[in-house]
C-alpha positions as semicolon CSV with decimal commas, in nm:
position;residue;x (nm);y (nm);z (nm)
1;R;-0,610;3,641;1,744
2;A;-0,256;3,740;1,512
3;D;0,005;3,988;1,761
4;V;0,005;4,287;1,660
5;D;0,278;4,233;1,399
6;W;0,206;3,990;1,187
7;Q;-0,176;4,188;1,191
8;E;0,011;4,503;1,029
9;T;0,135;4,206;0,792
10;G;-0,228;4,030;0,698
11;K;-0,041;3,690;0,670
12;G;-0,136;3,478;0,950
13;A;-0,368;3,519;1,175
14;G;-0,313;3,197;1,432
15;V;-0,027;3,070;1,248
16;S;0,274;3,178;0,994
17;A;0,572;3,030;0,870
18;D;0,835;3,127;0,643
19;R;1,072;2,913;0,491
20;T;1,052;2,664;0,803
21;Y;0,892;2,329;0,818
22;M;0,608;2,278;1,074
23;H;0,482;1,920;1,205
24;L;0,184;1,998;1,400
25;S;-0,033;1,656;1,604
26;G;-0,322;1,673;1,794
27;C;-0,355;2,056;1,784
28;T;-0,641;2,286;1,789
29;I;-0,637;2,616;1,574
30;T;-0,943;2,775;1,609
31;G;-1,112;3,178;1,665
32;N;-0,806;3,349;1,557
33;V;-1,002;3,652;1,299
34;M;-0,715;3,846;0,972
35;E;-1,034;4,070;0,939
36;E;-0,988;4,408;0,718
37;A;-1,148;4,583;1,004
38;V;-0,871;4,438;1,253
39;V;-0,558;4,499;0,986
40;G;-0,723;4,744;0,767
41;N;-0,612;4,718;0,372
42;G;-0,386;4,386;0,334
43;E;-0,384;4,067;0,100
44;L;-0,569;3,890;0,401
45;L;-0,451;3,601;0,344
46;G;-0,427;3,267;0,608
47;G;-0,673;3,221;0,886
48;G;-0,543;2,980;1,041
49;F;-0,224;2,913;0,875
50;Y;-0,010;3,088;0,654
51;L;0,245;2,958;0,497
52;Y;0,487;3,084;0,302
53;N;0,773;2,818;0,098
54;S;0,671;2,599;0,449
55;P;0,605;2,188;0,458
56;L;0,305;2,052;0,633
57;L;0,299;1,835;0,776
58;L;-0,049;1,858;0,942
59;E;-0,273;1,474;1,191
60;H;-0,462;1,447;1,457
61;C;-0,540;1,851;1,422
62;V;-0,895;2,001;1,495
63;V;-0,902;2,383;1,238
64;D;-1,173;2,533;1,346
65;S;-1,389;2,874;1,380
66;N;-1,099;3,058;1,149
67;V;-1,132;3,418;0,943
68;C;-0,991;3,504;0,679
69;N;-1,059;3,662;0,340
70;N;-0,847;3,427;0,086
71;G;-0,744;3,104;0,293
72;S;-0,988;3,095;0,575
73;A;-0,803;2,789;0,653
74;I;-0,548;2,700;0,515
75;Y;-0,320;3,008;0,283
76;A;0,024;2,790;0,117
77;D;0,219;3,052;-0,036
78;G;0,504;3,109;-0,250
79;G;0,798;2,902;-0,494
80;S;0,674;2,685;-0,779
81;P;0,718;2,294;-0,868
82;T;1,016;2,452;-1,079
83;T;1,224;2,631;-0,791
84;D;1,084;2,592;-0,468
85;P;0,850;2,338;-0,411
86;R;0,711;2,265;-0,082
87;P;0,437;1,949;0,028
88;L;0,119;2,043;0,239
89;D;0,020;1,673;0,365
90;I;-0,340;1,658;0,623
91;S;-0,482;1,426;0,743
92;H;-0,688;1,198;0,978
93;S;-0,835;1,616;1,101
94;R;-1,119;1,859;1,010
95;F;-1,189;2,078;0,962
96;S;-1,542;2,294;0,994
97;A;-1,680;2,665;1,078
98;N;-1,434;2,832;0,856
99;S;-1,548;3,157;0,735
100;G;-1,456;3,422;0,455
101;K;-1,438;3,561;0,092
102;A;-1,732;3,395;-0,078
103;A;-1,514;3,345;-0,428
104;E;-1,207;3,218;-0,223
105;H;-1,172;2,877;0,031
106;V;-1,102;2,700;0,310
107;I;-0,774;2,532;0,222
108;R;-0,575;2,805;-0,147
109;S;-0,253;2,562;-0,180
110;N;-0,049;2,814;-0,442
111;A;0,232;2,643;-0,542
112;R;0,364;2,307;-0,400
113;D;0,532;1,997;-0,502
114;R;0,225;1,786;-0,303
115;L;-0,061;1,874;-0,164
116;Q;-0,206;1,561;-0,025
117;L;-0,614;1,502;0,248
118;I;-0,556;1,144;0,370
119;D;-0,907;1,119;0,616
120;V;-1,001;1,447;0,687
121;E;-1,360;1,612;0,648
122;L;-1,448;1,972;0,557
123;S;-1,759;2,013;0,705
124;G;-2,081;2,343;0,700
125;N;-1,778;2,591;0,619
126;L;-1,890;2,938;0,519
127;H;-1,648;2,887;0,245
128;N;-1,529;2,730;0,002
129;S;-1,336;2,404;0,038
130;L;-1,037;2,409;-0,179
131;I;-0,860;2,530;-0,409
132;A;-0,591;2,236;-0,493
133;L;-0,266;2,396;-0,760
134;A;0,014;2,143;-0,623
135;D;0,177;1,906;-0,967
136;T;0,092;1,682;-0,736
137;N;-0,279;1,680;-0,574
138;R;-0,413;1,390;-0,400
139;I;-0,784;1,363;-0,218
140;I;-0,805;0,991;-0,047
141;G;-1,111;0,886;0,199
142;C;-1,193;1,272;0,277
143;L;-1,495;1,408;0,353
144;F;-1,683;1,736;0,156
145;A;-2,029;1,841;0,328
146;E;-2,227;2,126;0,453
147;N;-1,928;2,342;0,261
148;R;-2,024;2,715;0,144
149;G;-1,852;2,566;-0,217
150;Q;-1,672;2,353;-0,410
151;V;-1,375;2,203;-0,501
152;Y;-1,214;2,416;-0,762
153;F;-0,830;2,186;-0,900
154;S;-0,610;2,374;-1,215
155;N;-0,255;2,298;-1,264
156;D;-0,112;2,260;-1,666
157;G;0,144;2,033;-1,636
158;T;0,065;1,845;-1,332
159;N;0,182;1,556;-1,238
160;E;-0,145;1,395;-1,121
161;N;-0,428;1,461;-0,955
162;L;-0,677;1,159;-0,776
163;I;-0,943;1,196;-0,622
164;M;-1,032;0,835;-0,422
165;N;-1,288;0,713;-0,160
166;T;-1,439;1,036;-0,102
167;T;-1,774;1,257;-0,053
168;F;-1,930;1,541;-0,126
169;T;-2,254;1,626;0,036
170;R;-2,458;1,910;-0,003
171;S;-2,122;2,091;-0,094
172;S;-2,243;2,461;-0,238
173;P;-2,593;2,634;-0,256
174;T;-2,521;2,766;-0,642
175;L;-2,117;2,600;-0,762
176;P;-2,042;2,214;-0,846
177;A;-1,942;2,016;-0,619
178;L;-1,573;2,003;-0,768
179;R;-1,471;2,186;-1,043
180;V;-1,215;2,096;-1,298
181;V;-0,968;2,345;-1,508
182;N;-0,726;2,280;-1,730
183;T;-0,591;1,992;-1,582
184;N;-0,653;1,563;-1,614
185;L;-0,782;1,392;-1,322
186;T;-0,887;1,062;-1,213
187;M;-1,083;0,966;-0,928
188;I;-1,230;0,683;-0,832
189;N;-1,500;0,491;-0,614
190;C;-1,608;0,837;-0,509
191;T;-1,948;0,959;-0,402
192;M;-2,163;1,259;-0,497
193;V;-2,498;1,371;-0,423
194;D;-2,717;1,654;-0,368
195;D;-2,438;1,910;-0,455
196;S;-2,557;2,248;-0,594
197;L;-2,883;2,299;-0,535
198;T;-2,998;2,601;-0,795
199;G;-2,660;2,642;-1,052
200;P;-2,645;2,635;-1,326
201;G;-2,489;2,370;-1,563
202;A;-2,401;2,138;-1,340
203;R;-2,419;2,050;-1,011
204;E;-2,203;1,770;-0,949
205;L;-1,863;1,759;-1,174
206;S;-1,822;2,017;-1,420
207;L;-1,468;2,046;-1,636
208;D;-1,298;2,332;-1,785
209;N;-1,083;2,189;-2,091
210;S;-0,980;1,932;-1,854
211;V;-1,039;1,544;-1,873
212;V;-1,163;1,332;-1,649
213;Q;-1,079;0,930;-1,587
214;M;-1,388;0,807;-1,396
215;K;-1,409;0,432;-1,214
216;N;-1,689;0,356;-0,995
217;T;-1,811;0,671;-0,850
218;I;-2,218;0,777;-0,881
219;L;-2,353;1,129;-0,902
220;A;-2,675;1,082;-0,788
221;E;-3,015;1,315;-0,546
222;T;-3,180;1,193;-0,267
223;F;-3,438;1,480;-0,427
224;F;-3,539;1,682;-0,774
225;H;-3,252;1,919;-0,913
226;G;-3,333;2,154;-1,204
227;S;-3,036;2,105;-1,330
228;S;-2,763;1,820;-1,434
229;A;-2,559;1,647;-1,230
230;F;-2,250;1,745;-1,489
231;G;-2,150;2,032;-1,708
232;Q;-1,889;2,090;-1,947
233;T;-1,713;2,379;-2,155
234;G;-1,465;2,210;-2,337
235;G;-1,257;1,883;-2,204
236;A;-1,427;1,475;-2,184
237;V;-1,475;1,232;-1,977
238;I;-1,335;0,902;-2,036
239;S;-1,507;0,587;-1,841
240;L;-1,309;0,337;-1,637
241;G;-1,625;0,178;-1,591
242;G;-1,851;0,089;-1,299
243;N;-2,000;0,403;-1,260
244;V;-2,349;0,556;-1,206
245;C;-2,508;0,903;-1,298
246;V;-2,919;0,938;-1,186
247;D;-2,953;1,138;-1,538
248;G;-2,859;1,168;-1,863
249;S;-2,573;1,422;-1,821
250;L;-2,280;1,209;-1,914
251;A;-2,449;0,972;-2,164
252;A;-2,221;1,037;-2,407
253;Y;-1,861;0,848;-2,223
254;L;-1,996;0,688;-1,971
255;N;-2,059;0,338;-2,235
256;Q;-1,860;0,111;-2,052
257;P;-2,050;-0,210;-2,001
258;T;-2,115;-0,194;-1,607
259;D;-2,113;0,175;-1,665
260;A;-2,554;0,354;-1,624
261;N;-2,723;0,626;-1,661
262;N;-3,063;0,764;-1,612
263;T;-3,021;0,545;-1,348
264;Q;-3,190;0,598;-0,974
265;P;-2,915;0,438;-0,715
266;G;-3,011;0,394;-0,415
267;M;-2,902;0,575;-0,183
268;G;-2,868;0,523;0,188
269;T;-2,837;0,781;0,450
270;F;-2,576;1,030;0,527
271;A;-2,473;0,956;0,883
272;D;-2,200;0,821;1,085
273;H;-2,180;0,478;0,952
274;G;-1,763;0,430;1,075
275;G;-1,470;0,516;0,974
276;Y;-1,347;0,873;1,027
277;S;-1,628;1,070;0,858
278;R;-1,956;1,009;0,809
279;T;-2,091;0,899;0,461
280;W;-2,370;0,789;0,235
281;S;-2,528;0,413;0,280
282;L;-2,652;0,215;0,032
283;L;-2,989;0,060;0,027
284;P;-2,993;-0,321;0,013
285;S;-3,174;-0,251;-0,375
286;S;-2,907;0,001;-0,475
287;T;-2,864;-0,033;-0,863
288;C;-2,468;-0,037;-0,734
289;I;-2,383;-0,313;-0,545
290;D;-2,132;-0,503;-0,691
291;R;-2,180;-0,243;-0,986
292;G;-1,735;-0,212;-0,955
293;G;-1,658;-0,555;-1,005
294;P;-1,291;-0,710;-0,932
295;D;-0,997;-0,534;-0,958
296;T;-1,047;-0,259;-0,811
297;L;-0,988;-0,105;-0,447
298;T;-1,001;-0,324;-0,152
299;M;-1,111;-0,076;0,143
300;D;-1,394;0,142;0,124
301;Q;-1,394;0,596;0,328
302;R;-1,420;0,417;0,605
303;G;-1,150;0,185;0,625
304;F;-1,354;-0,102;0,565
305;L;-1,291;-0,494;0,369
306;R;-1,453;-0,445;0,051
307;D;-1,580;-0,793;-0,088
308;A;-1,446;-0,954;-0,448
309;D;-1,660;-0,710;-0,663
310;S;-1,669;-0,387;-0,491
311;D;-1,972;-0,096;-0,552
312;A;-1,986;0,173;-0,666
313;G;-1,895;0,487;-0,435
314;A;-1,697;0,511;-0,142
315;F;-1,930;0,337;0,112
316;E;-1,908;-0,067;0,034
317;F;-2,235;-0,236;0,123
318;G;-2,183;-0,497;0,452
319;A;-1,811;-0,392;0,444
320;A;-1,673;-0,565;0,711
321;D;-1,473;-0,337;0,969
322;P;-1,117;-0,489;1,040
323;T;-1,091;-0,250;1,327
324;I;-0,930;-0,465;1,633
325;A;-1,027;-0,408;1,917
326;I;-0,901;-0,618;2,249
327;V;-1,120;-0,748;2,486
328;S;-0,853;-0,926;2,746
329;I;-0,537;-1,041;2,759
330;S;-0,420;-1,309;2,998
331;P;-0,250;-1,094;3,349
332;D;0,136;-1,126;3,556
333;Q;0,202;-1,431;3,689
334;V;0,414;-1,660;3,837
335;V;0,445;-2,056;3,756
336;C;0,650;-2,266;3,960
337;E;0,935;-2,488;3,687
338;G;0,710;-2,808;3,538
339;G;0,441;-2,653;3,646
340;S;0,157;-2,521;3,261
341;L;0,257;-2,153;3,140
342;E;-0,059;-2,068;3,003
343;L;-0,112;-1,743;2,810
344;S;-0,434;-1,651;2,639
345;V;-0,621;-1,318;2,434
346;T;-0,879;-1,248;2,334
347;A;-1,046;-0,998;2,059
348;N;-1,245;-0,925;1,799
349;S;-1,259;-0,724;1,426
350;G;-1,487;-0,813;1,133
351;V;-1,243;-0,931;0,988
352;S;-0,976;-1,277;1,122
353;L;-0,727;-1,241;1,330
354;D;-0,353;-1,344;1,322
355;H;-0,130;-1,392;1,634
356;Q;0,215;-1,413;1,658
357;W;0,369;-1,458;2,075
358;Y;0,699;-1,325;2,131
359;L;0,911;-1,340;2,474
360;N;1,099;-1,074;2,535
361;G;1,052;-0,893;2,169
362;V;1,188;-1,268;1,985
363;A;0,907;-1,433;1,806
364;I;0,843;-1,766;1,979
365;P;0,803;-2,105;1,723
366;G;0,534;-2,196;1,657
367;A;0,247;-1,945;1,895
368;T;0,106;-1,870;1,666
369;S;-0,267;-1,868;1,805
370;A;-0,450;-1,633;2,051
371;T;-0,322;-1,890;2,312
372;Y;-0,007;-1,992;2,396
373;S;0,118;-2,312;2,621
374;T;0,427;-2,488;2,742
375;A;0,585;-2,688;3,048
376;A;0,786;-2,360;3,175
377;V;1,089;-2,417;3,231
378;Q;1,326;-2,103;3,396
379;A;1,354;-2,001;3,043
380;D;1,062;-1,930;3,027
381;S;1,071;-1,594;3,239
382;G;1,033;-1,247;3,142
383;A;0,807;-1,023;2,933
384;Y;0,572;-1,187;2,645
385;T;0,330;-0,999;2,413
386;C;0,181;-1,074;2,129
387;S;0,150;-0,903;1,789
388;V;-0,224;-0,942;1,561
389;W;-0,325;-0,838;1,340
390;N;-0,542;-0,873;0,984
391;A;-0,534;-0,712;0,598
392;L;-0,615;-0,375;0,764
393;D;-0,511;-0,313;1,131
394;S;-0,222;-0,448;1,396
395;T;-0,161;-0,411;1,781
396;V;0,053;-0,524;1,985
397;V;-0,064;-0,615;2,310
398;G;0,081;-0,700;2,678
399;P;0,367;-0,696;2,786
400;V;0,280;-0,944;3,043
401;M;0,491;-1,058;3,320
402;V;0,584;-1,376;3,392
403;Q;0,823;-1,535;3,594
404;V;0,906;-1,896;3,655
405;E;1,019;-1,968;4,032
406;V;1,150;-2,330;4,190
407;C;0,915;-2,436;4,436
408;A;1,116;-2,735;4,566
409;G;1,325;-2,738;4,868
410;L;1,095;-2,815;5,158
411;N;0,937;-3,029;5,366
412;V;0,528;-2,997;5,245
413;H;0,395;-2,916;5,560
414;A;0,589;-2,602;5,581
415;S;0,503;-2,473;5,235
416;D;0,130;-2,578;5,279
417;G;-0,076;-2,296;5,309
418;L;0,146;-1,981;5,220
419;R;0,013;-1,701;5,109
420;I;0,165;-1,429;4,946
421;H;-0,045;-1,163;4,769
422;P;-0,107;-0,994;4,644
423;N;0,115;-0,995;4,291
424;P;0,105;-0,868;4,066
425;T;0,230;-0,541;4,343
426;D;0,353;-0,201;4,368
427;D;0,623;-0,046;4,538
428;A;0,294;0,151;4,760
429;S;0,108;-0,171;4,838
430;G;0,416;-0,405;4,907
431;L;0,374;-0,714;5,007
432;F;0,194;-0,977;5,280
433;I;0,248;-1,275;5,336
434;E;0,018;-1,556;5,528
435;F;0,179;-1,798;5,681
436;P;0,041;-2,166;5,795
437;A;-0,042;-2,179;6,143
438;K;0,233;-2,322;6,354
439;A;0,463;-2,315;6,042
440;G;0,813;-2,242;6,287
441;V;0,944;-1,939;6,010
442;Q;1,249;-1,769;6,132
443;Q;1,312;-1,478;5,850
444;V;1,185;-1,292;5,526
445;T;1,460;-1,252;5,290
446;V;1,403;-1,009;4,975
447;L;1,565;-0,981;4,697
448;D;1,580;-0,810;4,315
449;A;1,685;-0,942;3,998
450;Q;2,075;-0,904;4,012
451;G;2,044;-1,062;4,358
452;R;2,123;-0,728;4,499
453;L;1,956;-0,755;4,875
454;I;1,624;-0,502;4,924
455;K;1,495;-0,630;5,268
456;Q;1,515;-0,870;5,492
457;L;1,272;-0,904;5,779
458;V;1,313;-1,117;6,163
459;V;1,000;-1,238;6,208
460;T;0,950;-1,583;6,430
461;G;0,697;-1,673;6,556
462;A;0,408;-1,422;6,359
463;E;0,151;-1,636;6,113
464;R;0,092;-1,260;5,906
465;V;0,388;-1,006;5,799
466;H;0,331;-0,710;5,566
467;V;0,701;-0,633;5,350
468;P;0,677;-0,255;5,272
469;L;0,885;-0,210;4,922
470;Y;0,911;0,169;4,876
471;G;1,078;0,289;4,586
472;S;1,146;-0,041;4,460
473;A;1,213;-0,034;4,063
474;P;0,912;-0,276;3,868
475;G;1,054;-0,561;3,810
476;A;1,138;-0,939;3,892
477;Y;1,186;-1,022;4,222
478;T;1,287;-1,320;4,538
479;L;1,153;-1,381;4,827
480;H;1,329;-1,619;5,048
481;V;1,096;-1,754;5,364
482;R;1,321;-1,928;5,626
483;F;1,201;-2,166;5,806
484;H;1,343;-2,361;6,113
485;D;1,335;-2,670;5,905
486;G;1,441;-2,549;5,502
487;V;1,404;-2,247;5,312
488;L;1,168;-2,170;5,045
489;H;1,167;-1,964;4,780
490;R;0,943;-1,778;4,569
491;R;0,870;-1,481;4,302
492;F;0,688;-1,224;4,270
493;I;0,634;-0,917;4,032
494;V;0,674;-0,525;4,109
495;R;0,461;-0,342;3,868
């Protein structure tokens, strides 16, 4: 709940911002309440956030179970596009179980220069979904599901209204899923299914003196509805092709060769099919498959790759998941000079991958496959990383620490059987050295990468010794083992 001062103003039960910038990442805003019983009569704005002339960047957050008459999750107030505009950017975040006055919204954006939602889910809220009044409004890869009411666009002379790769489903019992008033809007590859069970006029899209450009969009149902998918009071729809409408309510406008009216789209299931939020899948027999044709989006709502002929809607049937999963990479290692240095990375993805190996941050010429090998020289010592990428995802794997040592200078019998472990090690474990029988070991010395003495032990006659390394910094070290007939050098890594 808000503290007493904010309760008295009736603005901002969770967070209230006045002409300041906020960036929240990985946060949970939950259980904040702004009710008349708490604050008395007032405007009651902003259950989770109240923003006055304050930009907000919200990413990887959860905003749930907040209560307020207007803007149960966010109320963005103040300014105007011509005087004091402010952006509201939300990505990879979820809004659920927020509630308030029936006619108001989970997110209300008043005068803003930009409202942008990317990979955002509004689901299960007992409130209308969103009112977008900014100069620029972009909704990309989002889900509006099982809310009390509609998404509402209204702004005269707006710069841009765009909805792309977005799903609307079961968004209201009585209102259309999307209402557009006195403005222009573009919809690309959207899916609208089972909205407004009993509402008059239109259950999916309603226009009031507005123009909507529509491309590759589905207006559908999975069971009988008494109302039409589309309705209007002035305005028009301009088809860019590839649209499917379950009834004839858009027949006057969906007039391109790739459009389909009075057509069952062949919807599959509404579920988690990958990606950030749930989507409606398509049946293998769906009339939406490849309907969008070429020259359209490269990915669907999930971030999966579309093929050369895009499907209608937010879901691409048979799409490949480009997410990269790293399975394994070579461990840290010590290699003898002149020996074979071999590194490899194993990664899975639904599409082909590209690779580039680096040594100490510098690209290795020609090292562009999942494996890298070379005859080791001293200059090959260092930290190896591998950049792995495809068209839509990328990651950097490593570092793998490699130390190239000179394995010479002793008679064969002196070094035969000498073993150091673990390697790599850590400062708590230290280093164990096992010597061959009757090797004649006299002294063990440890130097850091700058040649400074770290540890020296006299071990005459021992066959096994532990070298403590407490407090040693991560990095490469040199071990000198002195025998009665020479010296052996070994390198090891401290993590």
